[in-house]
Short mmCIF file of C-alpha atoms in Angstrom, two decimals:
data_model
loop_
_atom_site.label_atom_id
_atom_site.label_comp_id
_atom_site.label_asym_id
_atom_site.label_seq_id
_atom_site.Cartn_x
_atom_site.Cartn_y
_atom_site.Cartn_z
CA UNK A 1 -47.77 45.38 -60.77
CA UNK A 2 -49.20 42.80 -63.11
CA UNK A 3 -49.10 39.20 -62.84
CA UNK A 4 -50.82 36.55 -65.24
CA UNK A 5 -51.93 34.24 -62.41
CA UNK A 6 -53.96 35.45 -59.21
CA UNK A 7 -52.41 32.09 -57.68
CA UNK A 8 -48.97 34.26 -57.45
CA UNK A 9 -50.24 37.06 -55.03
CA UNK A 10 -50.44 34.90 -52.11
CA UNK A 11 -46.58 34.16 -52.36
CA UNK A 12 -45.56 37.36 -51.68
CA UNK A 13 -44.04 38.70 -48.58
CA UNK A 14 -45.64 41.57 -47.00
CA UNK A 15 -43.01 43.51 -47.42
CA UNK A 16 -43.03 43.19 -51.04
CA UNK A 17 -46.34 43.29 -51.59
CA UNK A 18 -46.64 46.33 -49.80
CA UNK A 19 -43.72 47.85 -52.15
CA UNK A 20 -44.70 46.49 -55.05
CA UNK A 21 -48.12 47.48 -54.47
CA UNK A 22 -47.51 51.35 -53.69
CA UNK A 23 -45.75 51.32 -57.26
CA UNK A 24 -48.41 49.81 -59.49
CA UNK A 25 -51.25 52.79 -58.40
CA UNK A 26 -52.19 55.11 -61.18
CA UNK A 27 -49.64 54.45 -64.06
CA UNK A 28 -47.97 57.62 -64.85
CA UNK A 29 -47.45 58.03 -69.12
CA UNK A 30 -44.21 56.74 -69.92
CA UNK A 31 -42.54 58.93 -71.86
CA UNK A 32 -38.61 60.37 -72.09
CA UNK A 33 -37.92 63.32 -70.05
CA UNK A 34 -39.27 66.09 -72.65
CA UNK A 35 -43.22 64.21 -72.51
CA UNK A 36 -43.01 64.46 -76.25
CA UNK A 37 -41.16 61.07 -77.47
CA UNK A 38 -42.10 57.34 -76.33
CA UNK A 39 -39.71 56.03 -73.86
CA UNK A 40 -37.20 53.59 -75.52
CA UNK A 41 -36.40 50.22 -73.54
CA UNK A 42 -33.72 47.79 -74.58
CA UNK A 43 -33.62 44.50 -73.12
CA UNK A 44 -30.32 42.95 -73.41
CA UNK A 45 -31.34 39.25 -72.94
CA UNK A 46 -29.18 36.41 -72.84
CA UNK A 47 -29.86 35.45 -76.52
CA UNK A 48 -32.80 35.63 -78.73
CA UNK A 49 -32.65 32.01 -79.48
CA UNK A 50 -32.98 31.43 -75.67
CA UNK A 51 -36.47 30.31 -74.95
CA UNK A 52 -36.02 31.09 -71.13
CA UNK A 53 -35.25 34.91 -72.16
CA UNK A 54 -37.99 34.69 -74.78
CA UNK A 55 -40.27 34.18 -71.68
CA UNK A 56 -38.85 37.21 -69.94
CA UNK A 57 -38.93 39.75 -72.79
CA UNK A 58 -42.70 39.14 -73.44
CA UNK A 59 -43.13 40.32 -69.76
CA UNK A 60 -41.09 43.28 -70.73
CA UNK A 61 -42.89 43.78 -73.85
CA UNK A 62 -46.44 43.77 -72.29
CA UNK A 63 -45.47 46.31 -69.70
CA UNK A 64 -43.89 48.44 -72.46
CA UNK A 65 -47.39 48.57 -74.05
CA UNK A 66 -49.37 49.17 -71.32
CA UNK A 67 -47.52 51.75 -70.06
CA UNK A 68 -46.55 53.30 -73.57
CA UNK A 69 -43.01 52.72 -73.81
CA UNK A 70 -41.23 50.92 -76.55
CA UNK A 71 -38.73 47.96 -76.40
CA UNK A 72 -36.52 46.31 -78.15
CA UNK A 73 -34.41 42.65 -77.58
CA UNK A 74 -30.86 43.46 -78.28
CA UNK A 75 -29.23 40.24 -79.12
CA UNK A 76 -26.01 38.92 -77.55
CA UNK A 77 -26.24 35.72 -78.20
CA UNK A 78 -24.60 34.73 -74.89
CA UNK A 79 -21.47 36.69 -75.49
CA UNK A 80 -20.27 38.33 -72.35
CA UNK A 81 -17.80 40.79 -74.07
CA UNK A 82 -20.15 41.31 -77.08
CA UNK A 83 -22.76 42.21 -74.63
CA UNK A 84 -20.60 44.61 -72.86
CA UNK A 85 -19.59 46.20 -76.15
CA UNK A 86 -23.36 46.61 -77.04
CA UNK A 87 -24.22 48.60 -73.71
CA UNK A 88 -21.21 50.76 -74.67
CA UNK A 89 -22.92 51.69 -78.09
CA UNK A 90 -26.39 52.03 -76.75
CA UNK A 91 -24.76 54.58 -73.76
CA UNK A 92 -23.07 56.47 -76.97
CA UNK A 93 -25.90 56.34 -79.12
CA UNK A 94 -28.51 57.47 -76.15
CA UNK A 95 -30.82 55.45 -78.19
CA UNK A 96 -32.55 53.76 -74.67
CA UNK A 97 -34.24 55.43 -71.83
CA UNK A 98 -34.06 52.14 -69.85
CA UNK A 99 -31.81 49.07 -70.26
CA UNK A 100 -32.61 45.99 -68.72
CA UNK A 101 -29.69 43.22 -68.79
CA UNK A 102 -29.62 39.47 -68.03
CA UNK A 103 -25.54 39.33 -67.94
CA UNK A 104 -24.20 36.51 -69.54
CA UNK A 105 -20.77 37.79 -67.37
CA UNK A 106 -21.67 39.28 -64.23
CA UNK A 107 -18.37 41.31 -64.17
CA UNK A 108 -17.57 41.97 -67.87
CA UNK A 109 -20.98 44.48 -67.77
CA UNK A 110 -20.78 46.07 -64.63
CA UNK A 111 -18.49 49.07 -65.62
CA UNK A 112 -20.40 49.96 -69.07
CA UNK A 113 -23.88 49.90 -66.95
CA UNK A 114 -22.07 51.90 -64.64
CA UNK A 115 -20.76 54.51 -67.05
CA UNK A 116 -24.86 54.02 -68.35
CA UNK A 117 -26.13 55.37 -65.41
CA UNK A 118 -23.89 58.18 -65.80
CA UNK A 119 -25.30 59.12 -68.78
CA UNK A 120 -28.34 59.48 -66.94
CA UNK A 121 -29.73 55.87 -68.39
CA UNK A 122 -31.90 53.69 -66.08
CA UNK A 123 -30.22 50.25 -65.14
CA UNK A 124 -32.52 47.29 -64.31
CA UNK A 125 -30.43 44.28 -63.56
CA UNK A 126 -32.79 41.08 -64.55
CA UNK A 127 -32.01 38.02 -63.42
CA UNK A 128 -28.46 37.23 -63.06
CA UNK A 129 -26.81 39.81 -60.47
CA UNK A 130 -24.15 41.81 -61.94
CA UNK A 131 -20.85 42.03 -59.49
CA UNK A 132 -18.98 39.39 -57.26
CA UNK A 133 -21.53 38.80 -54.84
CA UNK A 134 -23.70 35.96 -55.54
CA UNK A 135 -26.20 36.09 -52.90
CA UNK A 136 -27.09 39.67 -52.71
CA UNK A 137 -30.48 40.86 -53.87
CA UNK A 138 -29.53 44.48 -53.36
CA UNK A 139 -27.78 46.05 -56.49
CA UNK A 140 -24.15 46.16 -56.32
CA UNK A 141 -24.24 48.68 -58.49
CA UNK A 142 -25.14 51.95 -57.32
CA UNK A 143 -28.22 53.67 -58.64
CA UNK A 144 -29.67 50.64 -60.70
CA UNK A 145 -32.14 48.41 -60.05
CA UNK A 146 -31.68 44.73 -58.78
CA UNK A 147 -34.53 42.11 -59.59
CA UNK A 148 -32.72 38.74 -59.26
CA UNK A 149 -32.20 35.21 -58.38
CA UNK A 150 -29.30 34.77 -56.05
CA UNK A 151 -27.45 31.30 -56.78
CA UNK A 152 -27.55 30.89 -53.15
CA UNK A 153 -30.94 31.26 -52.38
CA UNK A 154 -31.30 29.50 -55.30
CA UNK A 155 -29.23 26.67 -53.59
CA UNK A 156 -30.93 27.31 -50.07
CA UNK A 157 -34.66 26.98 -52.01
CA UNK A 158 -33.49 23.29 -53.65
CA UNK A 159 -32.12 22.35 -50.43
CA UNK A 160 -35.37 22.91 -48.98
CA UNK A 161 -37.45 20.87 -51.66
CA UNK A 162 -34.78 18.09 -51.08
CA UNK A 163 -35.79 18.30 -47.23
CA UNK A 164 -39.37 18.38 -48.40
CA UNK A 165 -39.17 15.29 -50.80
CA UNK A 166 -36.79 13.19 -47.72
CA UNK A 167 -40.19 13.81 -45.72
CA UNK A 168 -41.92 11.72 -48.54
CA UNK A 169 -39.54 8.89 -48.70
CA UNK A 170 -39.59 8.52 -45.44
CA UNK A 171 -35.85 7.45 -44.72
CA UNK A 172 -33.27 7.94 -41.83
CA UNK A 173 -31.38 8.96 -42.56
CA UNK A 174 -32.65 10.19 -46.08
CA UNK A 175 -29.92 9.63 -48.70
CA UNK A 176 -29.55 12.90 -51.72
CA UNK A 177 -27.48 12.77 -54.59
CA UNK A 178 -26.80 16.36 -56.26
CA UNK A 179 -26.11 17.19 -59.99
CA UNK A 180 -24.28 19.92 -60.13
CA UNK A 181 -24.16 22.75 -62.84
CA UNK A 182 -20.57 23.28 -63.99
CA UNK A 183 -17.74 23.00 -60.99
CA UNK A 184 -16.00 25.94 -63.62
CA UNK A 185 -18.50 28.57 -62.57
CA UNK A 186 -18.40 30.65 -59.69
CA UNK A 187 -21.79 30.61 -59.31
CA UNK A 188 -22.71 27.07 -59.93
CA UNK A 189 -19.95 26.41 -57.00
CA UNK A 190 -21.99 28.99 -54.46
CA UNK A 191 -25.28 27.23 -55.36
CA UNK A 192 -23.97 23.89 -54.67
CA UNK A 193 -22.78 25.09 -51.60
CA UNK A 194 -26.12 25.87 -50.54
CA UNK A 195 -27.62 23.06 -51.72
CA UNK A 196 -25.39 20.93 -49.65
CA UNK A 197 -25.43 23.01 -46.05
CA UNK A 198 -29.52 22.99 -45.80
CA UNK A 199 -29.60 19.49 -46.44
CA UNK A 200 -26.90 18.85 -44.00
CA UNK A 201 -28.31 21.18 -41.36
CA UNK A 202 -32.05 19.72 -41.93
CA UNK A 203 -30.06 15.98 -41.25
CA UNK A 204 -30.19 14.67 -44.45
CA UNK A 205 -27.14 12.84 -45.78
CA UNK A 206 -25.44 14.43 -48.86
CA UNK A 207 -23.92 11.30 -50.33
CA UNK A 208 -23.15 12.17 -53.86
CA UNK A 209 -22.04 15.60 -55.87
CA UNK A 210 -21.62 14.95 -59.45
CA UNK A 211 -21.66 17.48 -62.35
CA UNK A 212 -24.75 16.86 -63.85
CA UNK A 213 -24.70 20.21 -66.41
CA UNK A 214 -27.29 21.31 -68.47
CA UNK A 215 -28.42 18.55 -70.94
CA UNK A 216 -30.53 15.65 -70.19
CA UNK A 217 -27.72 13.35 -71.75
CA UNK A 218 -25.21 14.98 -69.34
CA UNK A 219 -28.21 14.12 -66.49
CA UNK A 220 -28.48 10.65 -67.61
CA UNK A 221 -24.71 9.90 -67.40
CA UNK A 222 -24.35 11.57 -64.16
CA UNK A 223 -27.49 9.04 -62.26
CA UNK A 224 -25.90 6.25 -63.79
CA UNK A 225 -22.91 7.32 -61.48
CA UNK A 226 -24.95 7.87 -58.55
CA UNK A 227 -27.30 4.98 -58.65
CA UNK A 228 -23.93 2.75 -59.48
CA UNK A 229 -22.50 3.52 -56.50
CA UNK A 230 -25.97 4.73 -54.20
CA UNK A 231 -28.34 2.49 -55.05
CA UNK A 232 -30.25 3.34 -52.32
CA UNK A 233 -30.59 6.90 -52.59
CA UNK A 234 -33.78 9.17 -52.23
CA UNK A 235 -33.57 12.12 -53.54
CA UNK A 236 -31.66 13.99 -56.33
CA UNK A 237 -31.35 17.32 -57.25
CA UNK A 238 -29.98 18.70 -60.45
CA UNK A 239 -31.09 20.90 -63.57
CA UNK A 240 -34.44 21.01 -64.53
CA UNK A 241 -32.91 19.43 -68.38
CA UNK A 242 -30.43 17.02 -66.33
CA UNK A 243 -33.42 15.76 -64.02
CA UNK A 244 -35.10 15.07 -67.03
CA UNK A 245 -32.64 12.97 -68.36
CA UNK A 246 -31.64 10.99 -64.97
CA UNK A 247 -35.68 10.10 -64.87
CA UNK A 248 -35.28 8.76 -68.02
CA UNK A 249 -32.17 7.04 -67.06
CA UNK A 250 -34.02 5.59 -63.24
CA UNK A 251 -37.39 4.20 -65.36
CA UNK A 252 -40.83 4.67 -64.61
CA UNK A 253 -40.67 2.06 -61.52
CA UNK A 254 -37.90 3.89 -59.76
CA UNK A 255 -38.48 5.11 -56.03
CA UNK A 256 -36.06 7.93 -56.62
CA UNK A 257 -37.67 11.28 -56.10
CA UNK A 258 -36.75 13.93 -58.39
CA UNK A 259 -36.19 17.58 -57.86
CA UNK A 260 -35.41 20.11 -60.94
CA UNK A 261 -34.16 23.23 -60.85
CA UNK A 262 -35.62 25.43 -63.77
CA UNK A 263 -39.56 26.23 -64.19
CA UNK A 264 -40.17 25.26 -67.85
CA UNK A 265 -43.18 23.94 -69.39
CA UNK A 266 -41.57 20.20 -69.28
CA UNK A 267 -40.27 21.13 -65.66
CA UNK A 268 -43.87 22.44 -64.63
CA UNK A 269 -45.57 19.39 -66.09
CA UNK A 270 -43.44 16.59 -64.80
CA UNK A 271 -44.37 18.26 -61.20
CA UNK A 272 -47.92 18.42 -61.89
CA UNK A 273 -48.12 14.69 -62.90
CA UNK A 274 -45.98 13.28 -60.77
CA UNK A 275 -42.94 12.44 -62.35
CA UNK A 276 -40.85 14.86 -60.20
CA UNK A 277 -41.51 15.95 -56.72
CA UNK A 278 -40.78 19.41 -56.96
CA UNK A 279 -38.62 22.24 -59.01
CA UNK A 280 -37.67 25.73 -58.42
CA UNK A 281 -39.98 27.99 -60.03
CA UNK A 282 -39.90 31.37 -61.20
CA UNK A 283 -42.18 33.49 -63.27
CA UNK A 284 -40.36 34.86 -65.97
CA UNK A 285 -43.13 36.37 -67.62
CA UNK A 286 -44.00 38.29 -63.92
CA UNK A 287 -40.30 39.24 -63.76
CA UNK A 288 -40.15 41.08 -67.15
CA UNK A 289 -43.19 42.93 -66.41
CA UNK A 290 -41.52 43.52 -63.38
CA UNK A 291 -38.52 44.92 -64.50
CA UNK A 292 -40.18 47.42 -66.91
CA UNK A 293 -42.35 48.64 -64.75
CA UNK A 294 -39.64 49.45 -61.70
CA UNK A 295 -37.41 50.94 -64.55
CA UNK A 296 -40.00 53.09 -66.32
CA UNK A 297 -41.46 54.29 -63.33
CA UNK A 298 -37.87 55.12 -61.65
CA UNK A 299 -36.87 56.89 -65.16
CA UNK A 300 -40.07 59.25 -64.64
CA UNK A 301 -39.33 60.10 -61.37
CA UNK A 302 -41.15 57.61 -59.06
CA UNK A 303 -39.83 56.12 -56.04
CA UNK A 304 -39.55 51.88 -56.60
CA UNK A 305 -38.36 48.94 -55.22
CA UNK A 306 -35.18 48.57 -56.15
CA UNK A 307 -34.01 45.29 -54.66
CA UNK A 308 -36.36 42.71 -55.32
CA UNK A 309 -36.05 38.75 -54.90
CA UNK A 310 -37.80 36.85 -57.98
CA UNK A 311 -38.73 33.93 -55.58
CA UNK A 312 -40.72 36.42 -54.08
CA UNK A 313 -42.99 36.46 -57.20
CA UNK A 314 -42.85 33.34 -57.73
CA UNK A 315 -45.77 29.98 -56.67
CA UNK A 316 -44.88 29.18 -53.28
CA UNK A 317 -41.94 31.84 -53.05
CA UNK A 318 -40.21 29.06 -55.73
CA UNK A 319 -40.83 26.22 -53.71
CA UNK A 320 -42.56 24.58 -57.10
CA UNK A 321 -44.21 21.72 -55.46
CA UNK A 322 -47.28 20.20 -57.14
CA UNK A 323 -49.65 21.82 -54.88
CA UNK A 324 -48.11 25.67 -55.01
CA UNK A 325 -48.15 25.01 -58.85
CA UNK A 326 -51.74 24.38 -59.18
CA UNK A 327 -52.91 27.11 -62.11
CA UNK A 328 -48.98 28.48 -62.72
CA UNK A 329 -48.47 28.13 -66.70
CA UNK A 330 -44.66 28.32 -67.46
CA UNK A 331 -43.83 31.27 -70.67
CA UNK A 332 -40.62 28.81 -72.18
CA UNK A 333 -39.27 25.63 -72.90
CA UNK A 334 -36.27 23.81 -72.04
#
């Protein structure tokens, strides 16, 4: 398996170095089944306009070179049922030897990648899972492959950066405020839920949950809340683009410390100079390459991983303080 940074190896587990390793040996020629044609990839990303799935498909794209496939981004421009209806197409058409999805509805896709796999296409799930469960890593559908971020380890990772930054502020009890995504979402509830049991179980004090979204004006609103009615609080957590905003909103004097959830260039900066304490990193660029190379090498025959965690692959297993970041360069913005 590839990776752009040799700072990422040393964040593996074992385990999935060990897995990961026995697939990346001699690259077999990726071709479709007859040898004679290039092997077609279609990467159904969230939205070509979406720098965060931008970052992903050039991942994709590089291991589609190297190992002589082609691949296209199919565009869905965030459209659940639109996305759905495309997979339905590409199973009739037979135009792709491998699809790789990042769902933009976890359950509206699951029965055309089912009735994909059918048809004898290769499923790699990217991402977002697709079915109910939001903190398995194993695919819940059978026969594809599952290479995700689980909201709740997601949730279990920024609980564990908020433990990390109450260590630095040095308070008792240590006082967090959390911004959370959208209280609509199914999955932006599991996360918080998360969020809020490790820092309860590490005995920090949970003392505000606002919805903090995904805009740094919707951040900046939602600190004005907490620090109105906490003004002694620590540590908050929220979106990488609604901590930005709520450190614009606390000033450069503030005590606050920050921690984002998101691993874009502006995230990955404000870490490295000190403007946040920490965010959850992944490598999306690692995670594309990823994803290709698990689904070309399953479509030829190979035995791969097919459950793999992206924190896994990720500086300090996603724990993106400034130290485990030193020499990661992020592939989007926000």
């Amino acid at each position: 398996m590839k990776t752009r940074n040799a700072v990422l190896l040393p964040g593996i587990a074992l385990a999935s170095v060990a897995v990961l390793a026995g697939c990346s040996g001699a690259a077999p020629e990726a071709t479709a089944s007859g040898g004679e044609e290039s092997l077609n990839i279609g990467f159904f990303g969230f939205a070509a306009a979406n720098s965060f799935a931008q970052g992903t498909w050039g991942g994709v794209e590089a291991a589609a070179e190297e190992l002589g496939a082609t691949a296209e981004f199919v565009d869905s421009n965030f459209d659940g049922q639109l996305q759905a209806q495309q997979i339905t197409d590409a199973v009739t058409t037979g135009q792709y030897d491998v699809i790789i999805i990042q769902a933009n509805d976890n359950l509206a896709v699951q029965q055309p990648l089912e009735s994909a796999i059918a048809a004898g296409i290769t499923v790699v799930v990217e991402f977002t899972a697709v079915g109910p469960d939001f903190e398995m890593v194993e695919p819940q559908i059978e026969g594809a492959i599952s290479i995700v971020d689980p909201a709740v380890t997601n949730g279990e990772k920024l609980g564990e950066m908020g433990l990390l930054a109450c260590e630095e502020a040095g308070s008792a009890p240590c006082k967090v405020a959390y911004m959370e995504g959208f209280r609509t979402l199914a999955l932006d509830n599991a996360r918080t839920q998360a969020v809020v049991d490790t820092l309860t179980e590490g005995g920090a004090e949970v003392v505000a949950k606002v919805e903090g979204g995904y805009t740094a004006d919707a951040g900046q609103a939602a600190f004005q809340d907490i620090i109105t009615a906490n003004p002694d609080v620590d540590v908050v957590i929220g979106s990488s683009q609604a901590v930005g905003g709520a450190k614009l909103a606390a000033g450069a004097d503030s005590d606050v410390l920050f921690v984002g959830n998101g691993s874009s260039r502006q995230a990955i900066e404000a870490v490295k100079n000190g403007d946040w304490f920490a965010t959850y990193s992944l490598d999306n660029y690692t995670n594309g390459y990823t994803a290709a190379e698990l689904g070309i090498g399953k479509h030829n025959g190979e035995e791969v991983e097919v459950a793999v965690n992206e924190a896994d692959l990720a500086p300090g297993k996603g724990i993106g303080t400034a130290e485990n970041l030193e020499g990661f360069e992020s592939t989007y913005d926000d």
